XYZ file of C-alpha atoms in Angstrom:
681
model
C -20.874 -130.735 251.260
C -17.323 -130.978 252.612
C -15.049 -127.975 252.472
C -12.468 -129.882 250.491
C -15.055 -130.445 247.778
C -15.409 -126.694 247.277
C -12.676 -125.491 244.946
C -11.907 -122.310 243.144
C -11.483 -122.325 239.392
C -10.790 -120.074 236.520
C -8.917 -116.777 236.791
C -9.620 -116.507 240.516
C -7.885 -119.839 241.188
C -4.852 -118.685 239.185
C -4.807 -115.420 241.145
C -4.862 -117.323 244.463
C -1.980 -119.585 243.390
C 0.516 -116.776 242.790
C 1.983 -116.948 246.373
C 2.744 -120.654 245.869
C 4.536 -119.886 242.618
C 6.538 -117.158 244.357
C 7.493 -119.644 247.130
C 8.946 -122.011 244.517
C 10.977 -119.152 243.023
C 12.248 -118.106 246.440
C 13.269 -121.711 247.224
C 15.258 -121.881 243.989
C 16.951 -118.598 244.859
C 17.734 -119.923 248.344
C 19.555 -122.930 246.857
C 21.654 -120.590 244.721
C 22.483 -118.515 247.814
C 23.742 -121.625 249.654
C 26.125 -122.261 246.786
C 27.476 -118.723 247.045
C 27.509 -118.254 250.803
C 26.312 -120.775 253.334
C 25.645 -118.147 256.024
C 23.625 -115.985 253.668
C 21.789 -119.061 252.405
C 20.859 -120.022 255.972
C 19.475 -116.579 256.690
C 17.454 -116.635 253.525
C 16.104 -120.111 254.372
C 14.729 -118.753 257.621
C 13.038 -115.895 255.752
C 11.583 -118.244 253.122
C 10.163 -120.534 255.833
C 8.578 -117.542 257.588
C 7.138 -116.388 254.203
C 5.702 -119.862 253.523
C 4.056 -120.028 256.952
C 2.476 -116.594 256.562
C 1.220 -117.382 253.029
C -0.191 -120.721 254.146
C -1.995 -119.251 257.134
C -3.429 -116.387 255.073
C -4.524 -118.706 252.271
C -6.256 -121.181 254.625
C -7.814 -118.464 256.767
C -8.975 -116.142 253.940
C -10.211 -118.883 251.622
C -13.544 -119.262 253.409
C -13.856 -115.472 253.745
C -13.277 -115.009 250.017
C -15.883 -117.651 249.231
C -18.357 -115.956 251.529
C -17.677 -112.532 249.972
C -18.106 -114.005 246.498
C -21.427 -115.562 247.427
C -22.560 -112.258 248.917
C -21.411 -110.331 245.811
C -23.155 -112.788 243.511
C -26.367 -112.411 245.510
C -26.146 -108.633 245.431
C -25.204 -108.628 241.746
C -28.183 -110.838 240.930
C -30.440 -108.535 242.947
C -29.101 -105.540 241.005
C -29.710 -107.385 237.750
C -33.253 -108.236 238.757
C -33.899 -104.662 239.853
C -32.540 -103.245 236.611
C -34.546 -105.725 234.544
C -37.725 -105.131 236.503
C -37.341 -101.352 236.283
C -36.221 -101.424 232.634
C -37.851 -98.585 230.699
C -38.739 -100.921 227.810
C -41.783 -103.191 228.362
C -40.432 -106.709 228.738
C -42.094 -110.054 229.461
C -41.365 -113.764 229.412
C -43.886 -116.167 227.920
C -44.445 -119.867 227.760
C -44.546 -121.405 224.304
C -48.375 -121.124 224.291
C -48.255 -117.364 224.930
C -48.984 -117.434 228.679
C -47.196 -114.632 230.545
C -44.999 -116.036 233.345
C -43.111 -112.834 234.213
C -43.276 -109.157 233.262
C -41.399 -106.054 234.320
C -42.927 -102.909 235.795
C -43.115 -101.030 232.477
C -44.969 -103.915 230.858
C -47.392 -104.052 233.787
C -47.983 -100.276 233.578
C -48.633 -100.475 229.835
C -51.404 -103.027 230.346
C -52.519 -101.850 233.788
C -56.182 -101.792 232.796
C -55.998 -105.433 231.657
C -53.602 -106.932 234.184
C -55.873 -109.954 234.710
C -55.194 -111.217 231.186
C -52.764 -114.133 231.283
C -52.133 -114.517 227.551
C -50.323 -112.010 225.354
C -52.667 -112.449 222.365
C -55.533 -111.238 224.564
C -53.650 -107.972 225.020
C -52.316 -107.587 221.474
C -54.087 -109.889 218.974
C -51.255 -109.572 216.428
C -48.850 -111.273 218.867
C -50.384 -114.725 218.714
C -48.765 -118.149 218.529
C -48.697 -117.951 214.753
C -45.924 -115.323 214.821
C -43.788 -116.824 217.601
C -40.275 -118.045 216.673
C -40.380 -121.709 215.696
C -37.881 -124.296 214.569
C -34.545 -122.773 213.547
C -35.970 -119.247 213.722
C -35.103 -117.742 217.095
C -35.884 -114.091 216.440
C -38.987 -112.335 215.045
C -39.713 -108.616 214.678
C -43.007 -106.967 213.724
C -44.832 -103.724 214.291
C -48.035 -103.709 216.355
C -50.551 -101.104 217.437
C -51.996 -100.643 220.932
C -53.853 -97.725 222.526
C -53.062 -95.327 219.651
C -49.343 -96.109 219.931
C -47.049 -98.002 217.590
C -44.664 -100.611 219.005
C -41.816 -102.538 217.444
C -42.275 -105.979 218.972
C -39.236 -108.241 219.226
C -39.759 -111.883 220.148
C -36.763 -114.035 221.020
C -36.671 -117.760 221.633
C -34.648 -118.431 224.805
C -33.564 -122.048 225.276
C -33.530 -123.465 228.846
C -32.377 -127.000 228.144
C -32.261 -129.088 231.318
C -34.627 -126.704 233.115
C -36.983 -129.448 234.288
C -34.086 -131.449 235.790
C -33.072 -128.682 238.168
C -36.318 -126.806 238.717
C -38.568 -128.184 241.459
C -41.477 -125.764 240.998
C -42.147 -125.892 237.231
C -42.130 -128.918 234.937
C -41.674 -128.298 231.166
C -41.709 -131.041 228.501
C -38.298 -131.768 227.023
C -39.305 -130.662 223.495
C -40.651 -127.333 224.845
C -37.775 -126.328 227.114
C -37.690 -122.707 225.996
C -39.301 -119.372 226.814
C -40.345 -116.493 224.548
C -38.905 -113.129 225.544
C -40.952 -110.151 224.330
C -39.710 -106.561 224.028
C -42.037 -103.706 223.055
C -40.205 -100.642 221.784
C -42.403 -97.548 221.332
C -41.815 -96.209 217.791
C -44.800 -93.863 217.577
C -42.722 -90.717 217.358
C -40.250 -92.298 214.963
C -43.083 -93.346 212.654
C -44.566 -89.857 212.885
C -41.259 -88.312 211.805
C -40.881 -90.841 208.979
C -44.427 -90.140 207.788
C -43.896 -86.399 207.999
C -40.676 -86.693 206.018
C -42.408 -88.908 203.447
C -45.361 -86.524 203.169
C -43.004 -83.624 202.425
C -41.351 -85.479 199.542
C -41.996 -83.672 196.271
C -43.671 -85.400 193.329
C -43.391 -84.356 189.694
C -46.375 -84.636 187.392
C -47.679 -83.745 183.935
C -51.165 -82.724 182.846
C -52.199 -82.803 179.172
C -55.431 -81.659 177.566
C -56.295 -84.669 175.394
C -58.528 -83.041 172.794
C -57.350 -79.426 172.796
C -57.697 -78.854 169.058
C -61.121 -80.497 168.819
C -62.445 -78.483 171.784
C -61.139 -75.211 170.368
C -62.722 -75.952 166.999
C -66.084 -76.583 168.652
C -66.360 -73.063 170.122
C -66.484 -69.627 168.554
C -63.092 -68.040 168.012
C -63.825 -65.076 170.278
C -64.550 -67.464 173.159
C -61.516 -69.676 172.743
C -59.304 -67.577 175.008
C -62.025 -67.590 177.685
C -62.355 -71.380 177.468
C -58.582 -71.798 177.850
C -58.612 -69.382 180.806
C -61.371 -71.357 182.537
C -59.503 -74.638 182.064
C -56.293 -73.022 183.347
C -58.185 -71.733 186.357
C -59.562 -75.180 187.180
C -56.109 -76.749 186.996
C -54.379 -73.974 188.962
C -57.042 -73.980 191.677
C -56.974 -77.781 192.052
C -53.189 -77.830 192.428
C -53.065 -74.555 194.383
C -55.468 -75.853 197.014
C -52.748 -78.291 198.109
C -49.918 -75.723 197.858
C -48.635 -77.226 194.626
C -46.886 -75.536 191.715
C -48.242 -75.394 188.149
C -46.159 -74.349 185.151
C -47.735 -74.195 181.695
C -45.291 -75.690 179.198
C -47.384 -75.443 176.028
C -50.926 -74.502 175.118
C -52.188 -77.940 176.221
C -49.442 -79.176 178.559
C -48.734 -78.414 182.222
C -45.941 -79.369 184.612
C -46.885 -79.709 188.286
C -45.038 -80.262 191.560
C -46.916 -81.409 194.663
C -46.137 -83.002 198.021
C -46.855 -86.665 198.555
C -49.370 -85.687 201.209
C -51.284 -83.864 198.476
C -51.293 -86.960 196.296
C -53.149 -88.806 199.045
C -55.853 -86.132 198.859
C -56.065 -86.577 195.097
C -56.250 -90.319 195.585
C -59.075 -89.911 198.099
C -61.195 -87.835 195.710
C -60.141 -90.019 192.745
C -58.668 -87.028 190.879
C -61.897 -85.039 190.709
C -60.111 -82.571 188.421
C -60.852 -84.973 185.555
C -64.591 -84.411 185.998
C -64.327 -80.726 186.908
C -62.662 -79.847 183.603
C -65.357 -81.712 181.664
C -67.952 -79.398 183.212
C -66.354 -76.285 181.709
C -68.829 -75.230 179.039
C -69.253 -71.829 177.368
C -70.964 -73.117 174.268
C -68.295 -75.631 173.204
C -69.823 -78.709 171.573
C -67.110 -80.958 173.040
C -65.974 -81.176 176.637
C -62.286 -80.994 177.398
C -60.673 -84.050 178.950
C -57.373 -84.358 180.768
C -54.639 -86.950 181.142
C -52.550 -86.822 184.317
C -49.253 -88.580 184.963
C -47.467 -88.679 188.344
C -44.172 -90.262 189.419
C -43.995 -91.519 193.028
C -41.559 -93.094 195.508
C -38.335 -92.321 193.712
C -34.894 -91.618 195.127
C -34.370 -88.488 192.995
C -36.640 -85.832 191.548
C -35.241 -86.519 188.090
C -36.470 -90.098 188.402
C -39.847 -88.821 189.570
C -40.107 -86.729 186.400
C -39.128 -89.704 184.235
C -41.832 -91.785 185.924
C -44.310 -88.965 185.269
C -43.456 -89.021 181.558
C -43.956 -92.773 181.402
C -47.262 -92.386 183.239
C -48.585 -89.657 180.924
C -47.605 -91.667 177.849
C -49.477 -94.643 179.243
C -52.528 -92.490 180.021
C -52.604 -91.206 176.443
C -52.088 -94.705 175.016
C -55.073 -95.903 177.050
C -57.338 -93.261 175.524
C -56.842 -90.330 177.884
C -59.372 -88.947 180.369
C -57.574 -90.613 183.258
C -54.792 -90.278 185.807
C -51.916 -92.745 185.854
C -49.576 -92.963 188.840
C -46.296 -94.829 188.439
C -43.936 -95.789 191.233
C -41.235 -98.376 191.784
C -43.850 -100.960 192.762
C -46.214 -100.665 189.815
C -48.871 -98.514 188.154
C -52.241 -97.286 189.433
C -55.090 -96.003 187.266
C -57.824 -93.498 188.072
C -60.710 -92.485 185.823
C -60.932 -93.619 182.216
C -64.526 -94.742 182.661
C -65.898 -93.145 179.509
C -65.205 -94.004 175.893
C -63.240 -91.325 174.094
C -64.365 -89.953 170.752
C -62.101 -90.943 167.893
C -60.214 -88.257 166.011
C -61.182 -87.752 162.395
C -57.682 -86.768 161.315
C -55.525 -89.552 159.891
C -52.210 -87.744 160.219
C -51.006 -90.183 162.859
C -51.909 -93.159 160.644
C -49.904 -91.668 157.772
C -46.855 -90.990 159.974
C -46.922 -94.505 161.417
C -47.387 -96.028 157.952
C -44.331 -94.222 156.603
C -42.255 -95.326 159.597
C -43.453 -98.936 159.190
C -42.562 -98.897 155.515
C -39.010 -97.716 156.286
C -38.499 -100.527 158.797
C -39.871 -103.186 156.437
C -37.740 -101.974 153.520
C -34.603 -102.231 155.674
C -35.212 -105.942 156.444
C -35.235 -109.119 154.359
C -38.329 -110.731 155.855
C -41.252 -109.969 158.139
C -42.808 -112.296 160.713
C -46.301 -111.296 161.798
C -48.096 -112.604 164.863
C -51.167 -111.747 166.874
C -52.529 -112.971 170.166
C -53.169 -116.534 171.248
C -56.470 -118.109 170.134
C -56.628 -115.825 167.108
C -59.949 -114.277 166.161
C -61.125 -112.644 162.923
C -59.641 -109.260 163.828
C -56.264 -110.843 164.568
C -56.154 -112.876 161.334
C -57.360 -109.929 159.250
C -54.683 -107.604 160.666
C -52.020 -110.257 160.048
C -53.119 -110.614 156.424
C -53.050 -106.830 155.994
C -49.446 -106.548 157.187
C -48.601 -109.619 155.085
C -49.896 -107.806 151.993
C -47.893 -104.670 152.855
C -44.681 -106.736 153.124
C -45.371 -108.535 149.825
C -46.038 -105.241 148.044
C -42.649 -104.042 149.310
C -41.156 -107.271 147.872
C -40.260 -108.827 151.223
C -40.811 -112.369 152.472
C -43.555 -112.621 155.057
C -44.862 -115.302 157.405
C -47.696 -115.424 159.937
C -47.320 -117.215 163.285
C -50.459 -119.125 164.251
C -50.365 -122.122 166.548
C -54.050 -122.908 166.853
C -56.854 -122.319 164.363
C -60.240 -121.747 165.971
C -63.554 -122.412 164.295
C -64.177 -118.678 163.992
C -61.316 -118.208 161.513
C -61.188 -121.720 160.046
C -63.009 -120.829 156.761
C -60.663 -117.945 155.955
C -57.581 -119.833 157.129
C -58.365 -122.873 154.981
C -59.027 -120.744 151.922
C -55.663 -119.011 152.284
C -53.684 -122.137 153.200
C -55.106 -124.116 150.269
C -54.760 -121.359 147.688
C -51.871 -121.792 145.229
C -51.415 -118.021 145.233
C -49.717 -118.230 148.638
C -46.516 -119.920 149.754
C -46.769 -123.173 151.654
C -45.014 -121.614 154.623
C -47.233 -118.551 154.918
C -48.454 -119.915 158.274
C -45.877 -121.053 160.844
C -46.054 -122.487 164.328
C -43.984 -120.997 167.136
C -41.312 -123.695 166.800
C -41.018 -123.137 163.048
C -40.866 -119.374 163.453
C -37.849 -119.680 165.774
C -35.967 -121.374 162.921
C -36.859 -118.605 160.442
C -35.831 -115.624 162.515
C -32.431 -113.965 161.990
C -30.758 -110.561 162.239
C -32.544 -109.326 159.104
C -36.028 -110.193 160.361
C -38.660 -107.769 161.549
C -41.474 -108.881 163.872
C -44.842 -107.136 163.661
C -47.304 -107.734 166.516
C -50.984 -107.002 165.866
C -54.149 -106.951 167.992
C -52.285 -107.166 171.320
C -49.674 -105.160 173.202
C -48.931 -107.676 175.946
C -45.866 -109.850 175.318
C -47.256 -112.835 177.224
C -50.399 -112.813 175.067
C -48.572 -113.157 171.741
C -48.375 -116.462 169.885
C -44.621 -116.713 170.485
C -43.175 -114.402 173.190
C -39.705 -115.846 172.544
C -39.636 -114.149 169.130
C -39.650 -110.760 170.852
C -36.351 -111.621 172.531
C -34.705 -112.784 169.299
C -35.043 -109.572 167.299
C -34.404 -105.895 167.902
C -36.855 -104.631 165.274
C -40.403 -104.944 166.591
C -43.510 -103.013 165.576
C -46.808 -103.086 167.479
C -50.226 -102.206 166.001
C -53.122 -102.577 168.395
C -56.475 -101.053 169.275
C -56.614 -102.240 172.894
C -55.798 -99.961 175.754
C -52.152 -100.233 176.721
C -51.495 -102.042 179.979
C -48.667 -101.560 182.461
C -46.965 -104.669 181.047
C -46.264 -103.832 177.423
C -43.751 -104.688 174.714
C -40.991 -102.371 175.863
C -38.386 -102.803 173.122
C -40.648 -101.928 170.166
C -39.119 -99.528 167.625
C -42.623 -98.606 166.410
C -45.713 -98.601 168.605
C -49.060 -97.641 167.092
C -51.662 -98.174 169.807
C -54.947 -96.442 169.052
C -57.726 -97.170 171.571
C -60.146 -95.040 169.537
C -60.147 -97.543 166.669
C -62.895 -100.123 166.450
C -60.483 -102.903 165.511
C -56.937 -103.682 164.461
C -58.227 -104.312 160.944
C -59.446 -100.713 160.772
C -55.979 -99.478 161.753
C -54.250 -101.770 159.240
C -56.683 -100.763 156.478
C -55.721 -97.117 157.049
C -52.012 -97.912 157.147
C -52.234 -99.867 153.880
C -53.536 -96.804 152.074
C -50.358 -94.882 152.925
C -47.742 -97.615 152.913
C -48.150 -98.380 149.192
C -49.799 -96.126 146.594
C -52.936 -97.532 144.919
C -52.589 -100.840 146.706
C -54.717 -103.750 145.518
C -54.949 -107.175 147.083
C -56.860 -110.420 146.598
C -60.511 -110.626 147.585
C -59.823 -113.146 150.350
C -57.512 -110.687 152.099
C -60.110 -107.937 151.776
C -62.631 -110.374 153.259
C -60.292 -111.034 156.220
C -59.915 -107.349 157.019
C -63.624 -106.656 156.534
C -64.553 -109.627 158.724
C -62.287 -108.355 161.497
C -64.029 -104.973 161.523
C -67.478 -106.564 161.300
C -66.888 -108.980 164.195
C -65.286 -106.441 166.532
C -68.031 -103.877 165.896
C -70.873 -106.436 166.070
C -71.954 -105.700 162.509
C -71.097 -101.981 162.816
C -73.304 -101.437 165.862
C -70.573 -100.917 168.464
C -67.583 -98.545 168.692
C -67.924 -97.352 165.094
C -66.817 -93.942 163.917
C -66.311 -92.075 160.675
C -62.950 -93.745 160.097
C -64.506 -97.176 160.644
C -66.879 -96.718 157.725
C -64.121 -95.161 155.608
C -61.966 -98.241 156.185
C -64.916 -100.521 155.359
C -65.569 -98.554 152.156
C -61.916 -98.912 151.154
C -62.102 -102.675 151.684
C -65.322 -102.900 149.660
C -63.537 -101.156 146.792
C -60.745 -103.710 147.115
C -63.172 -106.601 146.649
C -64.563 -107.494 150.084
C -67.871 -109.352 149.731
C -70.331 -108.716 152.573
C -72.499 -111.717 151.782
C -69.541 -114.100 151.599
C -68.214 -112.845 154.941
C -71.610 -113.231 156.609
C -71.934 -116.835 155.406
C -68.490 -117.666 156.759
C -69.418 -116.648 160.272
C -72.726 -118.428 160.663
C -73.010 -120.755 163.675
C -73.667 -124.467 163.394
C -76.652 -125.916 165.236
C -74.601 -127.258 168.191
C -72.953 -123.895 168.806
C -76.245 -122.043 168.517
C -77.886 -124.360 171.033
C -74.950 -124.021 173.425
C -75.185 -120.238 173.179
C -78.933 -120.337 173.767
C -78.444 -122.595 176.806
C -75.846 -120.212 178.263
C -78.250 -117.292 177.844
C -81.084 -119.289 179.418
C -79.012 -120.210 182.488
C -77.499 -116.735 182.949
C -77.612 -115.210 186.432
C -78.509 -111.545 186.824
C -76.267 -110.258 189.617
C -77.241 -107.035 191.408
C -80.101 -106.682 188.892
C -77.682 -105.219 186.318
C -74.857 -107.672 185.611
C -75.440 -110.865 183.654
C -73.085 -113.737 184.519
C -73.227 -116.950 182.503
C -71.242 -120.151 182.025
C -70.692 -121.310 178.440
C -70.341 -125.060 177.700
C -66.790 -126.133 176.922
C -67.566 -129.329 174.981
C -67.749 -127.519 171.619
C -65.247 -126.093 169.149
C -63.815 -122.686 170.107
C -65.743 -122.135 173.348
C -63.973 -118.794 173.909
C -65.442 -117.419 170.673
C -68.874 -118.670 171.658
C -68.463 -117.032 175.079
C -67.809 -113.669 173.425
C -70.880 -114.087 171.215
C -72.987 -115.033 174.234
C -71.794 -111.944 176.100
C -72.928 -109.806 173.158
C -76.323 -111.549 173.110
C -76.884 -110.868 176.808
C -76.510 -107.120 176.229
C -79.702 -107.191 174.152
C -81.667 -107.913 177.342
C -83.289 -104.823 178.835
C -81.732 -103.644 182.106
C -78.397 -105.435 181.617
C -75.516 -102.978 181.907
C -72.697 -105.504 181.490
C -72.363 -109.196 180.728
C -69.707 -111.707 181.771
C -69.476 -115.174 180.233
C -66.967 -117.738 181.476
C -65.868 -120.962 179.814
C -63.192 -123.609 180.326
C -60.597 -124.015 177.593
C -57.158 -125.680 177.612
C -57.104 -126.117 181.381
C -58.010 -122.500 182.135
C -61.147 -120.422 182.602
C -61.590 -117.636 180.068
C -63.910 -114.710 180.696
C -65.479 -112.442 178.068
C -66.905 -109.155 179.335
C -69.125 -106.809 177.332
C -71.039 -103.582 177.944
C -72.687 -100.876 175.879
C -71.866 -97.545 177.516
C -72.812 -97.560 181.193
C -70.079 -99.764 182.672
C -66.349 -99.856 181.995
C -65.681 -103.592 181.829
C -62.011 -103.005 181.123
C -61.271 -101.850 184.678
C -63.124 -104.911 185.992
C -61.085 -107.214 183.758
C -57.847 -105.496 184.847
C -58.656 -106.235 188.486
C -58.840 -109.914 187.485
C -55.536 -109.807 185.593
C -56.954 -109.115 182.125
C -57.717 -106.045 180.051
C -59.225 -104.817 176.814
C -61.623 -102.010 175.924
C -64.102 -100.007 177.928
C -66.974 -102.058 176.477
C -65.188 -105.245 175.423
C -62.635 -106.928 177.665
C -61.495 -110.307 178.900
C -59.481 -112.149 181.508
C -58.369 -115.671 182.308
C -57.985 -117.732 185.461
C -55.235 -120.320 185.807
C -57.602 -123.005 187.085
C -60.874 -124.734 186.184
C -62.879 -124.094 189.347
C -65.857 -122.260 187.860
C -67.445 -121.479 191.221
C -64.242 -119.905 192.488
C -63.906 -117.801 189.337
C -67.505 -116.555 189.500
C -67.106 -115.696 193.189
C -63.935 -113.740 192.386
C -65.811 -111.839 189.662
C -68.694 -111.014 192.016
C -66.294 -109.905 194.750
C -64.538 -107.613 192.277
C -67.833 -106.093 191.139
C -68.886 -105.544 194.770
C -65.596 -103.927 195.678
C -65.558 -101.596 192.675
C -69.161 -100.521 193.254
C -68.383 -99.731 196.894
C -65.285 -97.740 195.914
C -67.165 -95.910 193.149
C -64.962 -97.232 190.355
C -67.942 -98.446 188.297
């Protein structure tokens, strides 16, 4: 390359041109001096010429020296850069697009000294494989990895080297892959330890209630009551004290607790063993005490933690008690609740709720009643009971029902065709939206999940909503209800409504068909009074018999036709016994109301010796519906909740948003396996 082809540029070139600029200025000044004084101008001309010669010589002579010094500086600067990069305290490496390590600094080599022969990064840290590398428009990825008991924040950057193959003689890279992956590994072990320690020290508020305090006290001699309370207090104080927590007794059956989050993890590990420990307290009491626990986690303030704890304890009580409920900003977790609770014989709560319901109905012009989708006998019966209450209070009433299944068809037809009822007693969802106004009250029965109602949009159109249900409350409930009567102890919604009717209107009387509806709901949900029946169940049935319910007529209405009976028998015959205790069957879907038949089949399977729980699946309306049943050994509700459903301890259900039966059955089996391994069932 010729010397004349080598030129300076940029700021350095401007810096080197300053003497030339000064020469031009001096020449201009020299001309002015000639005009003033020729002698002075001549002297200055000599000086300017001398200056120009000196500048020219220096520029020509030093130009090559400057270039040489710059090359030397650049070389030294690059060497310093390389040294600094190679001795950088953070592990650093450069990879090809396939993960092959092409260069690494000393710290990276030291970190993987025992595996220095490995050429690919994913062999050293499996999490850093090609699947997580920056691709496309993404040029930066961060993730945390673990290696040799240390935590590292890995940063992967996509470094473009376009034109690399044109200038590089040693390495050839395809045009579309002209980039490297730079990897930094920042050790965050200590930082994570401090974060965890800080998180573990966060305080959590909680509440503990004794569910059945009055019943337990009544079951023991009066002189022993104080001893029983002292033993329960001791169990609670010891359990919380063992983790350095604080317990404050608020009332005779209520406690406020404060624990560290680290302590909650211990409770979570032993699945809140306090629930079982308190049940073992026995000094002659006929009933065992049971607890409900509510905790509030992961909140910014302690006040919010306490509010979460109150929501959690309310949910635990609504689900029947004998369980711990933990609420945080991400959701709700349940522990315990495996056993069925004994119903309370007192009907004070029913009377209070009935009076409140009456006040709300009286204040409105009309009432719209709706149950859950694919209404069953319990749903229709409860709807008819609330309908009668509204009519007795001289209010207009309508029932939302989109689809009539074969299980309720006889009762539905009898009501719809009777001249004693208005033509618009039954409405579809679209029709109901036209009826609703500011003076309308919506009553939801036999479900507490908004998405399960016949018309969820109705709940958004009114501010006055009442809920009456006998299913355990889930984490997703109807939040804006002005009245919520959820009683998991009840056998059915019809039992609850029958009790409410006795207090809402004095000496109420209603047509026989309505009494049949309510009686049928109780009979179906209790499997002819063989399941989940208590004293109040028979009292409600006796009240309905006095009102005109005919047992024989109800039984005839719910007889199966030959096709349904054969389909049920075939499902039982083909049932699979999983783990020698769980019956899983598939019910045919080419019949009317296959979901009802699935529930009946699940009940039939429980009559087989050795079967602890039964699960029957069927396809209906483009989805797979599952009915789960048990007697007393397995809580099928917690199984159904894992699959997105819910229900009772011994009667639950779930649905899958697809029609792949094999996939659904495999998901059910996997859930059963997991819960058995974790000790949840």
